[in-house]
Amino acid sequence: SEALSATANNNNNIVLGIHSKTDTLDFVVSNRKDGHSAKTFIFPPNYDNDSGDDYFSELVAKNSCDGTTTFLHIRNNHMLFQDRLLRFRRTIVSTFVPSHYNNNVPSANNNKGDDFIRFSIYSAIQDLSTSLRSVLATQRVLEAIGVGRAGASALSASLNFIVRDGVGMITSLLFNSLASSKFRSDIKRWRLFADIIVDIGITLEVAATLVPPAFFLPMICIGNICKAMCGVAAGACGGAIDLYWATGTSDISEINAKFAAQRTVTGGLGLLFGAIFARSIMNAQQHVVWSVYFLLTFLHIYANVQCMRLIKFNYLNKERMDILLSSFIRQYSFQKDSADPKLVSHPIDSPDVVSRVEPLLFIPLKPFPSESAHRPFIKMGVSFNDFVLYSCHHPKESMKRMRHSFTLNKSHLVSPGFCKRTNRFCVLVLLIDGADSKDVTRAYFQANIYSNIMAKNNIMRKSKFSDEERDSKLKLVEEEASHSHMDECWAAFDKLATAAGWDLTKSDLVSEGYLVQFNPRNMNN
């Protein structure tokens, strides 16, 4: 076959070219958007073919590192075997990879496309691991309820499954009610939680045959409770993960279809390898079975961690915000008497960098920041009642501040305080109705500065104060914060974060959920 070369444009589906040898053979190439194939119209026709059928031929595109696409001219009636293989490969790839990651020309999407392929591979690994362990768990449960044993009662087995499934359904409803509002602000940690909790559930089912019969039903019920929690958390987080891989809302349906195709294949492989695995371990010793089981469990968790590291959300939650602020605030000098703060020259970490270090477990292996035990916690979105109760100000002063904020059309109020329920210092953030995501991010930024000032003054490490002494100390913190040039600090942070690729308009920081409305009817009193 003869080779024709042209530099392809990612935004065009028509490529014009000239034969590289004679400079007289013009061709027009039509590329399919999904990357399946390309077709060409060649003029003049192939000189070796009297029939003129080669006016319409098919081309297979090959990419080179410099962005040049080489099209191989393939005769309709004499297609080479290697080209058939290449076409088959294109069909397979387009079945599992979305079209915006599967194109003939290198583009900005290709880096994310590589991540998508790695994500799909790790997802397949964890799905296969779960399938193999589920086969073992099912085998153990069936053996325990008497399958294959003389005298076993079908009614007894049915009742065990009814109780187990009923407990799982109730758990799904309760867990959904309690945790559904918390998923979006911690997608990665909840997704990893789902996989760890399902591992616990499968382990309990496998171990249920090792306990006395009286504990068998409770153990498989607890195991199904864990599986039900996994189903709720994984389903809720799956939508956000699918949306991340979509380049726009119009692509979400294709992403769902590709993931469904991948799960179909891994499900089929799971059935095949599961049958082989079940026969292999039937007569194996217990220590061998458990060694293989824990190896598969480790592989499952490892693959899921790698999946979460490949997801690089560009919006801020509490953990990502704390990572950015821990380095940002250290580089800012908050001088009480200076006219302007010292600007930060070091850029803020990008979503790519933060995705590799953000915590994935709810139980921190290392507190972040490292001095968090001596820092007051931040209570976002408190009610005005709690703001008045825990703030260092008298209720009349808090009401006056609320009136002032309403007059200036502010989006939030921040105050250091002391939570009497937990006997801990805190920073209270009151969100006023109408505050958007960026306003909430700014409020958290300001609250973090208060928290740093309180930690720097060692308020939490000192002996107990009387109420008057405590309020006096907290008012000094407010006074110091008022000289810290928060507006300039926020402007610098906003600029650096946006330059690093963060979208502050989509931030989702955990809050208690209150938005305060103020009735201005007595403003003149």
CSV table of C-alpha atoms in Angstrom, one decimal, residues 19 55 76 161 164-165 218 266 296 440 460 504:
chain,number,residue,atom,x,y,z
A,19,HIS,CA,0.5,12.5,-2.8
A,55,TYR,CA,-12.2,6.8,-6.1
A,76,ASN,CA,-11.0,-2.0,-1.2
A,161,PHE,CA,-31.7,-15.2,53.4
A,164,ARG,CA,-30.2,-11.1,55.9
A,165,ASP,CA,-31.7,-9.3,52.9
A,218,PRO,CA,-25.9,-12.4,63.1
A,266,THR,CA,-15.3,-7.7,34.0
A,296,LEU,CA,-7.1,-10.4,46.8
A,440,VAL,CA,-18.5,30.2,51.4
A,460,MET,CA,-5.9,26.3,73.6
A,504,LEU,CA,-13.7,28.5,43.5
